[in-house]
mmCIF file of C-alpha atoms and ligand atoms in Angstrom:
data_model
loop_
_atom_site.group_PDB
_atom_site.id
_atom_site.type_symbol
_atom_site.label_atom_id
_atom_site.label_comp_id
_atom_site.label_asym_id
_atom_site.label_seq_id
_atom_site.Cartn_x
_atom_site.Cartn_y
_atom_site.Cartn_z
ATOM 1 C CA MET A 57 -39.851 -57.549 -46.962
ATOM 2 C CA SER A 58 -37.936 -60.251 -48.624
ATOM 3 C CA ASN A 59 -36.196 -59.451 -51.854
ATOM 4 C CA GLN A 60 -37.827 -62.718 -53.313
ATOM 5 C CA SER A 61 -41.068 -60.790 -54.146
ATOM 6 C CA ALA A 62 -44.047 -62.719 -52.960
ATOM 7 C CA ARG A 63 -42.079 -65.402 -51.325
ATOM 8 C CA ILE A 64 -40.785 -65.457 -47.788
ATOM 9 C CA TYR A 65 -37.376 -67.087 -47.582
ATOM 10 C CA PHE A 66 -36.430 -68.434 -44.183
ATOM 11 C CA ASP A 67 -33.855 -70.931 -45.371
ATOM 12 C CA ASN A 68 -30.646 -68.898 -45.229
ATOM 13 C CA ALA A 69 -28.711 -71.805 -43.659
ATOM 14 C CA ALA A 70 -29.272 -73.736 -46.867
ATOM 15 C CA THR A 71 -28.159 -70.825 -49.091
ATOM 16 C CA THR A 72 -28.436 -67.072 -49.356
ATOM 17 C CA SER A 73 -29.137 -64.682 -52.229
ATOM 18 C CA LEU A 74 -26.249 -63.202 -54.088
ATOM 19 C CA ASP A 75 -25.446 -59.628 -52.947
ATOM 20 C CA PRO A 76 -25.754 -57.235 -56.092
ATOM 21 C CA VAL A 77 -22.458 -55.617 -54.956
ATOM 22 C CA VAL A 78 -20.833 -59.071 -55.092
ATOM 23 C CA LEU A 79 -22.298 -59.684 -58.541
ATOM 24 C CA GLU A 80 -20.973 -56.267 -59.707
ATOM 25 C CA ALA A 81 -17.495 -57.178 -58.483
ATOM 26 C CA MET A 82 -17.657 -60.532 -60.302
ATOM 27 C CA MET A 83 -19.039 -59.254 -63.707
ATOM 28 C CA PRO A 84 -15.897 -58.038 -65.426
ATOM 29 C CA TYR A 85 -14.431 -61.557 -64.898
ATOM 30 C CA PHE A 86 -17.230 -63.034 -66.927
ATOM 31 C CA THR A 87 -16.769 -60.629 -69.768
ATOM 32 C CA ASP A 88 -13.703 -58.513 -70.346
ATOM 33 C CA LYS A 89 -11.275 -60.004 -67.950
ATOM 34 C CA PHE A 90 -11.644 -63.474 -69.078
ATOM 35 C CA GLY A 91 -7.949 -64.494 -69.297
ATOM 36 C CA ASN A 92 -6.764 -67.854 -68.009
ATOM 37 C CA PRO A 93 -4.877 -67.073 -64.769
ATOM 38 C CA SER A 94 -2.018 -69.410 -65.819
ATOM 39 C CA SER A 95 -1.407 -67.531 -69.037
ATOM 40 C CA ILE A 96 1.690 -65.284 -69.029
ATOM 41 C CA TYR A 97 0.434 -62.430 -71.265
ATOM 42 C CA SER A 98 -1.626 -59.467 -69.786
ATOM 43 C CA TYR A 99 -5.021 -61.130 -69.829
ATOM 44 C CA GLY A 100 -3.627 -63.884 -67.718
ATOM 45 C CA ARG A 101 -1.711 -61.655 -65.451
ATOM 46 C CA GLU A 102 -4.809 -59.618 -64.772
ATOM 47 C CA SER A 103 -6.715 -62.722 -63.666
ATOM 48 C CA ARG A 104 -3.804 -64.020 -61.624
ATOM 49 C CA LEU A 105 -3.703 -60.743 -59.773
ATOM 50 C CA ALA A 106 -7.408 -60.876 -59.108
ATOM 51 C CA ILE A 107 -7.032 -64.343 -57.480
ATOM 52 C CA GLU A 108 -4.089 -63.399 -55.469
ATOM 53 C CA THR A 109 -5.670 -60.302 -54.286
ATOM 54 C CA ALA A 110 -8.779 -62.265 -53.217
ATOM 55 C CA ARG A 111 -6.558 -64.695 -51.438
ATOM 56 C CA LYS A 112 -4.867 -61.846 -49.527
ATOM 57 C CA THR A 113 -8.329 -60.365 -48.652
ATOM 58 C CA VAL A 114 -9.632 -63.573 -47.291
ATOM 59 C CA ALA A 115 -6.445 -64.321 -45.397
ATOM 60 C CA LYS A 116 -6.445 -60.858 -43.805
ATOM 61 C CA ILE A 117 -10.036 -61.092 -42.699
ATOM 62 C CA LEU A 118 -9.442 -64.535 -41.140
ATOM 63 C CA ASN A 119 -6.061 -63.478 -39.747
ATOM 64 C CA ALA A 120 -4.311 -66.268 -41.668
ATOM 65 C CA HIS A 121 -1.355 -66.274 -44.155
ATOM 66 C CA PRO A 122 -2.334 -66.100 -47.818
ATOM 67 C CA ALA A 123 -0.346 -69.390 -48.250
ATOM 68 C CA GLU A 124 -2.848 -71.033 -45.826
ATOM 69 C CA ILE A 125 -5.843 -70.310 -48.066
ATOM 70 C CA PHE A 126 -6.857 -72.726 -50.842
ATOM 71 C CA PHE A 127 -9.841 -72.002 -53.052
ATOM 72 C CA THR A 128 -12.104 -74.992 -53.632
ATOM 73 C CA SER A 129 -15.640 -75.663 -54.969
ATOM 74 C CA GLY A 130 -17.186 -75.282 -51.539
ATOM 75 C CA GLY A 131 -17.608 -76.782 -48.144
ATOM 76 C CA THR A 132 -18.004 -80.365 -49.300
ATOM 77 C CA GLU A 133 -14.808 -80.432 -51.217
ATOM 78 C CA SER A 134 -12.946 -78.707 -48.509
ATOM 79 C CA SER A 135 -13.981 -81.155 -45.845
ATOM 80 C CA ASN A 136 -13.405 -84.197 -48.077
ATOM 81 C CA THR A 137 -9.945 -82.903 -48.655
ATOM 82 C CA ALA A 138 -8.981 -82.283 -45.098
ATOM 83 C CA ILE A 139 -10.296 -85.593 -43.728
ATOM 84 C CA THR A 140 -8.734 -87.584 -46.586
ATOM 85 C CA ALA A 141 -5.391 -85.828 -46.203
ATOM 86 C CA ALA A 142 -5.285 -86.289 -42.421
ATOM 87 C CA ILE A 143 -5.501 -90.015 -42.949
ATOM 88 C CA ARG A 144 -3.356 -90.304 -46.100
ATOM 89 C CA ASP A 145 -0.657 -87.755 -45.283
ATOM 90 C CA LEU A 146 -0.666 -86.964 -41.562
ATOM 91 C CA GLY A 147 -0.739 -90.507 -40.046
ATOM 92 C CA CYS A 148 -4.119 -90.307 -38.436
ATOM 93 C CA ARG A 149 -5.601 -93.736 -37.810
ATOM 94 C CA HIS A 150 -8.504 -92.914 -35.557
ATOM 95 C CA ILE A 151 -11.292 -90.446 -36.350
ATOM 96 C CA ILE A 152 -13.256 -88.795 -33.611
ATOM 97 C CA THR A 153 -16.477 -87.087 -34.756
ATOM 98 C CA SER A 154 -19.971 -86.418 -33.610
ATOM 99 C CA PRO A 155 -23.398 -87.848 -34.571
ATOM 100 C CA ILE A 156 -24.665 -84.404 -35.717
ATOM 101 C CA GLU A 157 -22.005 -83.515 -38.443
ATOM 102 C CA HIS A 158 -23.016 -82.384 -41.933
ATOM 103 C CA HIS A 159 -23.049 -85.195 -44.477
ATOM 104 C CA ALA A 160 -19.989 -83.543 -46.077
ATOM 105 C CA THR A 161 -18.118 -84.769 -43.030
ATOM 106 C CA SER A 162 -20.152 -87.789 -41.749
ATOM 107 C CA HIS A 163 -20.247 -89.554 -45.166
ATOM 108 C CA THR A 164 -16.529 -88.893 -45.739
ATOM 109 C CA VAL A 165 -15.508 -90.391 -42.416
ATOM 110 C CA GLU A 166 -17.754 -93.390 -43.008
ATOM 111 C CA HIS A 167 -16.175 -94.003 -46.353
ATOM 112 C CA VAL A 168 -12.736 -93.901 -44.754
ATOM 113 C CA PHE A 169 -13.724 -96.091 -41.944
ATOM 114 C CA HIS A 170 -15.370 -98.696 -44.287
ATOM 115 C CA SER A 171 -12.333 -98.791 -46.387
ATOM 116 C CA GLY A 172 -10.422 -99.903 -43.286
ATOM 117 C CA GLU A 173 -8.103 -96.809 -43.242
ATOM 118 C CA ALA A 174 -9.074 -95.604 -39.687
ATOM 119 C CA ALA A 175 -11.074 -96.421 -36.613
ATOM 120 C CA LEU A 176 -14.153 -94.292 -35.985
ATOM 121 C CA SER A 177 -15.514 -93.014 -32.630
ATOM 122 C CA GLU A 178 -18.430 -90.730 -31.922
ATOM 123 C CA VAL A 179 -18.271 -88.322 -29.043
ATOM 124 C CA LYS A 180 -21.222 -88.215 -26.772
ATOM 125 C CA LEU A 181 -23.468 -85.177 -26.746
ATOM 126 C CA LEU A 182 -24.987 -83.351 -23.777
ATOM 127 C CA PRO A 183 -28.820 -83.055 -23.659
ATOM 128 C CA ASN A 184 -28.581 -79.505 -25.140
ATOM 129 C CA GLY A 185 -26.724 -80.922 -28.196
ATOM 130 C CA HIS A 186 -23.226 -79.667 -27.247
ATOM 131 C CA VAL A 187 -20.231 -81.964 -27.459
ATOM 132 C CA ASP A 188 -19.518 -83.675 -24.068
ATOM 133 C CA MET A 189 -15.859 -82.358 -23.554
ATOM 134 C CA GLU A 190 -15.088 -85.009 -20.899
ATOM 135 C CA ASP A 191 -16.047 -87.760 -23.273
ATOM 136 C CA LEU A 192 -13.881 -86.113 -25.961
ATOM 137 C CA GLU A 193 -10.949 -86.010 -23.691
ATOM 138 C CA ARG A 194 -11.536 -89.638 -22.628
ATOM 139 C CA LEU A 195 -11.602 -90.790 -26.306
ATOM 140 C CA LEU A 196 -8.417 -88.871 -27.020
ATOM 141 C CA ALA A 197 -6.610 -90.130 -23.859
ATOM 142 C CA ASN A 198 -7.561 -93.740 -24.623
ATOM 143 C CA SER A 199 -6.596 -93.795 -28.309
ATOM 144 C CA SER A 200 -3.458 -95.730 -29.125
ATOM 145 C CA GLU A 201 -3.444 -94.223 -32.606
ATOM 146 C CA LYS A 202 -2.991 -90.669 -33.722
ATOM 147 C CA CYS A 203 -6.350 -89.030 -33.893
ATOM 148 C CA LEU A 204 -8.188 -86.703 -36.362
ATOM 149 C CA VAL A 205 -10.917 -84.766 -34.542
ATOM 150 C CA THR A 206 -13.589 -83.439 -36.909
ATOM 151 C CA LEU A 207 -16.191 -81.483 -35.256
ATOM 152 C CA MET A 208 -18.233 -78.709 -36.722
ATOM 153 C CA HIS A 209 -18.148 -75.075 -35.502
ATOM 154 C CA ALA A 210 -21.791 -74.445 -35.831
ATOM 155 C CA ASN A 211 -24.478 -77.054 -36.580
ATOM 156 C CA ASN A 212 -26.540 -76.100 -39.649
ATOM 157 C CA GLU A 213 -29.799 -77.635 -38.278
ATOM 158 C CA ILE A 214 -29.892 -76.548 -34.591
ATOM 159 C CA GLY A 215 -27.305 -73.740 -34.529
ATOM 160 C CA ASN A 216 -25.159 -75.195 -31.604
ATOM 161 C CA MET A 217 -21.668 -73.762 -31.638
ATOM 162 C CA LEU A 218 -18.501 -75.587 -30.600
ATOM 163 C CA ASP A 219 -15.830 -73.954 -28.553
ATOM 164 C CA LEU A 220 -12.967 -74.145 -31.130
ATOM 165 C CA HIS A 221 -10.360 -73.086 -28.659
ATOM 166 C CA ALA A 222 -11.343 -75.629 -25.982
ATOM 167 C CA VAL A 223 -11.420 -78.498 -28.560
ATOM 168 C CA GLY A 224 -8.257 -77.320 -30.288
ATOM 169 C CA ASN A 225 -6.351 -77.175 -27.038
ATOM 170 C CA LEU A 226 -7.390 -80.757 -26.149
ATOM 171 C CA CYS A 227 -6.258 -81.787 -29.686
ATOM 172 C CA LYS A 228 -2.895 -80.105 -28.981
ATOM 173 C CA MET A 229 -2.506 -81.883 -25.687
ATOM 174 C CA TYR A 230 -3.019 -85.297 -27.268
ATOM 175 C CA GLY A 231 -1.218 -84.686 -30.568
ATOM 176 C CA ALA A 232 -4.407 -84.927 -32.577
ATOM 177 C CA ILE A 233 -5.234 -83.137 -35.955
ATOM 178 C CA PHE A 234 -8.249 -80.954 -35.702
ATOM 179 C CA HIS A 235 -10.626 -80.214 -38.596
ATOM 180 C CA SER A 236 -13.710 -78.089 -38.173
ATOM 181 C CA ASP A 237 -16.514 -77.564 -40.694
ATOM 182 C CA THR A 238 -16.988 -73.787 -40.311
ATOM 183 C CA VAL A 239 -19.320 -73.440 -43.297
ATOM 184 C CA GLN A 240 -22.027 -71.906 -41.163
ATOM 185 C CA THR A 241 -19.644 -69.411 -39.387
ATOM 186 C CA VAL A 242 -17.221 -68.115 -42.032
ATOM 187 C CA GLY A 243 -18.851 -64.848 -43.114
ATOM 188 C CA HIS A 244 -21.020 -64.823 -39.963
ATOM 189 C CA PHE A 245 -18.396 -64.516 -37.209
ATOM 190 C CA PRO A 246 -14.964 -63.005 -36.845
ATOM 191 C CA PHE A 247 -12.077 -65.438 -37.045
ATOM 192 C CA ASP A 248 -8.559 -65.114 -35.730
ATOM 193 C CA LEU A 249 -6.868 -68.103 -37.196
ATOM 194 C CA ARG A 250 -3.322 -67.305 -36.134
ATOM 195 C CA ASN A 251 -4.522 -67.572 -32.556
ATOM 196 C CA THR A 252 -6.940 -70.485 -32.994
ATOM 197 C CA PRO A 253 -5.655 -74.068 -32.511
ATOM 198 C CA VAL A 254 -7.064 -75.657 -35.546
ATOM 199 C CA HIS A 255 -5.435 -77.342 -38.548
ATOM 200 C CA PHE A 256 -8.175 -77.183 -41.232
ATOM 201 C CA ILE A 257 -11.308 -75.083 -41.460
ATOM 202 C CA THR A 258 -13.745 -74.684 -44.422
ATOM 203 C CA GLY A 259 -15.968 -72.021 -45.975
ATOM 204 C CA ALA A 260 -18.593 -71.696 -48.683
ATOM 205 C CA GLY A 261 -19.408 -68.421 -50.422
ATOM 206 C CA HIS A 262 -23.094 -69.159 -50.872
ATOM 207 C CA LYS A 263 -23.705 -69.110 -47.106
ATOM 208 C CA PHE A 264 -23.006 -65.429 -46.792
ATOM 209 C CA HIS A 265 -24.403 -63.755 -49.913
ATOM 210 C CA GLY A 266 -21.582 -64.863 -52.224
ATOM 211 C CA PRO A 267 -21.709 -67.185 -55.130
ATOM 212 C CA LYS A 268 -22.295 -70.940 -55.150
ATOM 213 C CA GLY A 269 -19.675 -73.413 -56.145
ATOM 214 C CA VAL A 270 -16.696 -71.615 -54.498
ATOM 215 C CA GLY A 271 -15.241 -72.125 -51.029
ATOM 216 C CA ILE A 272 -12.014 -72.209 -49.064
ATOM 217 C CA LEU A 273 -9.945 -74.773 -47.228
ATOM 218 C CA TYR A 274 -7.646 -73.279 -44.692
ATOM 219 C CA ILE A 275 -4.614 -75.437 -44.050
ATOM 220 C CA ASN A 276 -2.466 -74.353 -41.201
ATOM 221 C CA GLU A 277 1.103 -73.644 -42.327
ATOM 222 C CA ASN A 278 2.497 -76.289 -40.013
ATOM 223 C CA VAL A 279 0.557 -79.054 -41.742
ATOM 224 C CA LYS A 280 1.964 -80.353 -44.996
ATOM 225 C CA ILE A 281 -0.390 -82.399 -47.194
ATOM 226 C CA LYS A 282 0.129 -83.844 -50.751
ATOM 227 C CA PRO A 283 -1.694 -82.514 -53.796
ATOM 228 C CA TYR A 284 -5.312 -83.630 -53.807
ATOM 229 C CA ILE A 285 -6.210 -82.994 -57.403
ATOM 230 C CA HIS A 286 -3.600 -83.832 -59.952
ATOM 231 C CA GLY A 287 -2.913 -81.889 -63.109
ATOM 232 C CA GLY A 288 -1.673 -78.300 -63.545
ATOM 233 C CA ALA A 289 0.046 -76.264 -60.973
ATOM 234 C CA GLN A 290 -2.915 -74.206 -59.773
ATOM 235 C CA GLU A 291 -3.420 -73.528 -55.981
ATOM 236 C CA ARG A 292 0.330 -73.972 -55.411
ATOM 237 C CA ASN A 293 0.256 -77.406 -56.993
ATOM 238 C CA MET A 294 -2.435 -78.613 -54.488
ATOM 239 C CA ARG A 295 -5.633 -78.371 -56.558
ATOM 240 C CA ALA A 296 -5.216 -78.623 -60.276
ATOM 241 C CA GLY A 297 -7.647 -77.110 -62.731
ATOM 242 C CA THR A 298 -8.366 -73.662 -64.106
ATOM 243 C CA GLU A 299 -9.541 -71.602 -61.195
ATOM 244 C CA ASN A 300 -13.165 -70.441 -60.704
ATOM 245 C CA LEU A 301 -11.956 -66.867 -61.295
ATOM 246 C CA TYR A 302 -15.318 -65.003 -60.949
ATOM 247 C CA GLY A 303 -16.344 -67.232 -57.987
ATOM 248 C CA ILE A 304 -13.117 -66.543 -56.186
ATOM 249 C CA VAL A 305 -13.540 -62.717 -56.723
ATOM 250 C CA GLY A 306 -17.059 -63.044 -55.503
ATOM 251 C CA PHE A 307 -16.106 -65.058 -52.456
ATOM 252 C CA ALA A 308 -13.529 -62.417 -51.261
ATOM 253 C CA LYS A 309 -16.010 -59.526 -51.995
ATOM 254 C CA ALA A 310 -18.858 -61.242 -50.039
ATOM 255 C CA LEU A 311 -16.554 -61.941 -47.103
ATOM 256 C CA GLU A 312 -15.374 -58.376 -47.123
ATOM 257 C CA LEU A 313 -18.992 -57.035 -47.015
ATOM 258 C CA ALA A 314 -20.023 -59.532 -44.369
ATOM 259 C CA THR A 315 -17.183 -58.522 -42.160
ATOM 260 C CA ALA A 316 -17.683 -54.780 -42.584
ATOM 261 C CA GLN A 317 -21.387 -55.227 -41.572
ATOM 262 C CA PHE A 318 -20.985 -57.925 -39.011
ATOM 263 C CA GLU A 319 -22.045 -56.040 -35.815
ATOM 264 C CA GLU A 320 -25.114 -54.474 -37.499
ATOM 265 C CA HIS A 321 -26.319 -57.516 -39.220
ATOM 266 C CA SER A 322 -25.686 -60.100 -36.564
ATOM 267 C CA SER A 323 -27.557 -58.089 -33.883
ATOM 268 C CA TYR A 324 -30.480 -57.367 -36.325
ATOM 269 C CA ILE A 325 -30.705 -61.146 -37.226
ATOM 270 C CA LYS A 326 -30.437 -62.304 -33.668
ATOM 271 C CA GLY A 327 -33.320 -59.875 -32.959
ATOM 272 C CA LEU A 328 -35.367 -61.706 -35.563
ATOM 273 C CA LYS A 329 -34.603 -65.163 -34.142
ATOM 274 C CA ILE A 330 -35.624 -64.094 -30.593
ATOM 275 C CA TYR A 331 -38.707 -62.462 -31.985
ATOM 276 C CA MET A 332 -39.766 -65.546 -33.925
ATOM 277 C CA MET A 333 -39.139 -67.651 -30.805
ATOM 278 C CA GLU A 334 -41.397 -65.545 -28.577
ATOM 279 C CA LYS A 335 -44.103 -65.345 -31.210
ATOM 280 C CA VAL A 336 -44.201 -69.095 -31.972
ATOM 281 C CA LYS A 337 -44.227 -69.848 -28.175
ATOM 282 C CA SER A 338 -47.152 -67.453 -27.742
ATOM 283 C CA VAL A 339 -49.338 -69.122 -30.392
ATOM 284 C CA VAL A 340 -48.519 -72.894 -30.409
ATOM 285 C CA ARG A 341 -48.951 -74.885 -27.429
ATOM 286 C CA GLY A 342 -46.338 -77.545 -26.641
ATOM 287 C CA VAL A 343 -43.702 -76.135 -28.990
ATOM 288 C CA THR A 344 -40.005 -76.676 -28.157
ATOM 289 C CA PHE A 345 -36.729 -75.446 -29.526
ATOM 290 C CA ASN A 346 -33.816 -77.705 -30.321
ATOM 291 C CA GLY A 347 -30.255 -77.111 -29.211
ATOM 292 C CA ASP A 348 -28.796 -74.432 -27.001
ATOM 293 C CA THR A 349 -31.130 -71.752 -28.658
ATOM 294 C CA LEU A 350 -30.270 -68.725 -26.538
ATOM 295 C CA GLY A 351 -26.870 -69.909 -25.493
ATOM 296 C CA ARG A 352 -23.825 -70.897 -27.528
ATOM 297 C CA SER A 353 -25.854 -70.800 -30.901
ATOM 298 C CA LEU A 354 -25.836 -69.355 -34.413
ATOM 299 C CA TYR A 355 -27.924 -66.105 -34.506
ATOM 300 C CA THR A 356 -29.210 -67.192 -37.893
ATOM 301 C CA VAL A 357 -30.865 -70.539 -36.980
ATOM 302 C CA LEU A 358 -34.009 -71.438 -35.006
ATOM 303 C CA SER A 359 -34.930 -75.124 -34.840
ATOM 304 C CA VAL A 360 -38.634 -75.631 -33.736
ATOM 305 C CA SER A 361 -40.259 -78.817 -32.888
ATOM 306 C CA PHE A 362 -44.153 -78.882 -33.067
ATOM 307 C CA PRO A 363 -46.294 -81.580 -31.379
ATOM 308 C CA LYS A 364 -47.129 -84.206 -34.034
ATOM 309 C CA THR A 365 -50.685 -84.135 -35.267
ATOM 310 C CA GLU A 366 -52.280 -84.955 -38.639
ATOM 311 C CA LYS A 367 -52.078 -81.260 -39.399
ATOM 312 C CA SER A 368 -48.580 -80.611 -38.224
ATOM 313 C CA GLU A 369 -47.225 -83.515 -40.247
ATOM 314 C CA MET A 370 -48.161 -81.505 -43.308
ATOM 315 C CA ILE A 371 -46.495 -78.273 -42.178
ATOM 316 C CA LEU A 372 -43.525 -78.172 -44.615
ATOM 317 C CA PHE A 373 -45.857 -78.812 -47.431
ATOM 318 C CA ASN A 374 -48.392 -76.299 -46.338
ATOM 319 C CA LEU A 375 -45.737 -73.599 -45.606
ATOM 320 C CA ASP A 376 -44.482 -74.215 -49.188
ATOM 321 C CA MET A 377 -48.125 -73.796 -50.492
ATOM 322 C CA ASN A 378 -48.065 -70.404 -48.726
ATOM 323 C CA ASN A 379 -44.851 -69.379 -50.456
ATOM 324 C CA ILE A 380 -42.924 -69.728 -47.227
ATOM 325 C CA CYS A 381 -39.443 -71.434 -47.795
ATOM 326 C CA VAL A 382 -38.098 -73.403 -44.758
ATOM 327 C CA SER A 383 -36.615 -76.815 -44.309
ATOM 328 C CA GLY A 384 -37.029 -79.863 -42.176
ATOM 329 C CA GLY A 385 -33.406 -80.343 -41.648
ATOM 330 C CA SER A 386 -30.485 -79.506 -43.800
ATOM 331 C CA ALA A 387 -31.191 -78.740 -47.460
ATOM 332 C CA CYS A 388 -29.368 -82.071 -48.327
ATOM 333 C CA THR A 389 -31.862 -84.076 -46.243
ATOM 334 C CA SER A 390 -35.154 -82.211 -46.892
ATOM 335 C CA GLY A 391 -37.466 -84.332 -48.861
ATOM 336 C CA ALA A 392 -35.859 -87.406 -47.455
ATOM 337 C CA ASP A 393 -38.299 -89.544 -45.473
ATOM 338 C CA GLN A 394 -36.067 -90.614 -42.670
ATOM 339 C CA GLY A 395 -35.940 -87.225 -41.226
ATOM 340 C CA SER A 396 -32.983 -85.471 -39.735
ATOM 341 C CA HIS A 397 -30.095 -87.399 -38.216
ATOM 342 C CA VAL A 398 -29.193 -84.342 -36.099
ATOM 343 C CA ILE A 399 -32.641 -84.184 -34.511
ATOM 344 C CA ARG A 400 -32.670 -87.986 -34.086
ATOM 345 C CA ALA A 401 -29.323 -87.787 -32.195
ATOM 346 C CA ILE A 402 -30.344 -85.026 -29.764
ATOM 347 C CA ASN A 403 -34.033 -85.578 -29.240
ATOM 348 C CA ASN A 404 -35.386 -88.893 -30.348
ATOM 349 C CA ASN A 405 -38.998 -87.992 -29.994
ATOM 350 C CA PRO A 406 -41.203 -89.512 -32.678
ATOM 351 C CA ASN A 407 -44.125 -87.398 -31.654
ATOM 352 C CA GLN A 408 -42.673 -84.140 -32.910
ATOM 353 C CA VAL A 409 -42.404 -82.417 -36.350
ATOM 354 C CA THR A 410 -39.244 -80.263 -36.748
ATOM 355 C CA VAL A 411 -38.864 -77.190 -38.829
ATOM 356 C CA ARG A 412 -35.596 -75.133 -39.273
ATOM 357 C CA PHE A 413 -36.110 -71.444 -39.778
ATOM 358 C CA SER A 414 -32.926 -69.617 -40.761
ATOM 359 C CA PHE A 415 -32.697 -65.903 -41.184
ATOM 360 C CA SER A 416 -30.669 -63.235 -43.060
ATOM 361 C CA LYS A 417 -30.375 -59.429 -43.238
ATOM 362 C CA HIS A 418 -33.157 -59.454 -45.865
ATOM 363 C CA ASN A 419 -35.839 -60.772 -43.453
ATOM 364 C CA THR A 420 -38.101 -58.652 -41.380
ATOM 365 C CA LYS A 421 -40.486 -58.851 -38.379
ATOM 366 C CA GLU A 422 -43.419 -58.472 -40.752
ATOM 367 C CA GLU A 423 -42.545 -61.571 -42.461
ATOM 368 C CA ILE A 424 -42.261 -63.317 -39.121
ATOM 369 C CA ASP A 425 -45.690 -62.115 -38.168
ATOM 370 C CA PHE A 426 -47.076 -63.395 -41.403
ATOM 371 C CA VAL A 427 -45.439 -66.861 -40.986
ATOM 372 C CA VAL A 428 -46.484 -67.240 -37.319
ATOM 373 C CA GLU A 429 -50.053 -66.305 -38.419
ATOM 374 C CA LYS A 430 -49.964 -69.058 -40.972
ATOM 375 C CA LEU A 431 -48.492 -71.559 -38.457
ATOM 376 C CA LYS A 432 -51.388 -70.806 -36.231
ATOM 377 C CA GLU A 433 -53.879 -71.665 -38.919
ATOM 378 C CA MET A 434 -51.886 -74.812 -39.887
ATOM 379 C CA ILE A 435 -51.511 -76.465 -36.494
HETATM 380 C C1 PLP B 164 -22.410 -77.184 -42.084
HETATM 381 C C2 PLP B 164 -22.195 -77.406 -43.559
HETATM 382 N N1 PLP B 164 -21.211 -78.060 -44.003
HETATM 383 C C3 PLP B 164 -21.028 -78.269 -45.315
HETATM 384 C C4 PLP B 164 -21.898 -77.837 -46.253
HETATM 385 C C5 PLP B 164 -21.676 -78.030 -47.627
HETATM 386 O O1 PLP B 164 -21.142 -76.941 -48.341
HETATM 387 P P1 PLP B 164 -21.184 -76.823 -49.907
HETATM 388 O O2 PLP B 164 -22.660 -76.912 -50.308
HETATM 389 O O3 PLP B 164 -20.592 -75.505 -50.273
HETATM 390 O O4 PLP B 164 -20.507 -77.902 -50.443
HETATM 391 C C6 PLP B 164 -23.000 -77.144 -45.795
HETATM 392 C C7 PLP B 164 -24.038 -76.594 -46.744
HETATM 393 O O5 PLP B 164 -24.439 -77.004 -47.714
HETATM 394 C C8 PLP B 164 -23.171 -77.004 -44.380
HETATM 395 O O6 PLP B 164 -24.289 -76.250 -43.995
#
C-alpha cells in the first residue's frame, strides 16, 4: 500500500515522496556539514566538494560534461532561464512552441512575446496529441528569423513523449536553438546528452523522490549565455547566491537511485498504468484515454476522460473525500475553474470530465482496485 497511511496517492506527476535514503544523504548537510561552499576553510571546502561531486554524478548519469550542469531551484527557473537567454544572448527572434506546454514554458514565452522581443508560433498537434513534425518543419523553413524551439519531452497531463532526436535534428538543419522541458523524464528515463541534439534541458528533484526546490539546467557546452542572476560567483558566475547545498546533494542521490532502479521500477509502474486502464474500461461505460496512452507515452501518467454527468462533475471532490489524491490537470491548474489547457488543445469536448492518475513505485494494484471500485460508485 501507499506509504501515505490511509491515503492513496495517485498524483506522482505533481510531486513524489522523498526517498528516506535521499533524506539520509542530505541530513549531514543540515547539521554538521553546514559550511558555506564559498568559504575557503575546511567547512567550506567540504561543502564545495559535496556540490561538485553531486554535479559530476548528475553529469555522468546524463552523459554530459559537469560544466554543462547548473543547479537551480527547479524546473520553472530552468525553463525561464533557457528561454530568456535564447532571446537575450543567442539572437533568437522567433519562438516555436506548442499549445500543451507546462505554464513554466508557456507563460514565459507569452511574456517574451508581449514585451515585443520575439514572434511566437504554435506548432499543430496531431489528433493523438503528438507534435505535427511536418508543421514544425514548415514553421522552421518559413521563418526569416533565428528560432528558439521549445517543446516538452513528456507532457505532464497526458504523458505524450516527444522524439528529442527528430526535433533536435530539424533544429540543427534550420540553425534553431532547441530547449526541452524534461522535468517529467529526468529521473524516469535514461539520457545520453552527448549524443542528443538539444541545447537546454531541465530537471526537478521532487519528480523522482528527491527534494523540492532544487533542479538542474543543462546548457550545451557550445552555447554561451550571460549570467542570469547577478551577485556572487556561484555556479561558475552564472547563478549567484549561496547554493542549496542539501538540495543539491539530495538531487544527485535521488537521480542515482532512480537510475540504478530504472528497469525494475519503470516496468512495474507501466504494469500499474495498464492495469488501471483495463480496470477503468471494464467498469465505466464511455470512458476514454487522452494522448498516445500505450504508444510514445510516460509510463507514470494515465489521463482518463469520463462522460460528464451530474455525478462525474463531482469526481475530483468525491475522490478527495475518499482520501484518494489525483488531479484534474497539472498541479498548477487543479482548482482553477477553466480546466486544463492541455485537454482543451487536444480534445475540446465539453461533455467530459478529465482526471489524471499518475503512479510511482509505491503504488499497488490493490490501491487501483480500491480506486476503481470507488469510481464505479461515483459515476
Ligand atoms: C512538465 C513540467 N515542467 C515544469 C514543472 C515545474 O517544475 P518545478 O515545480 O520544479 O518548478 C513541472 C512540475 O511542476 C512539470 O510537470
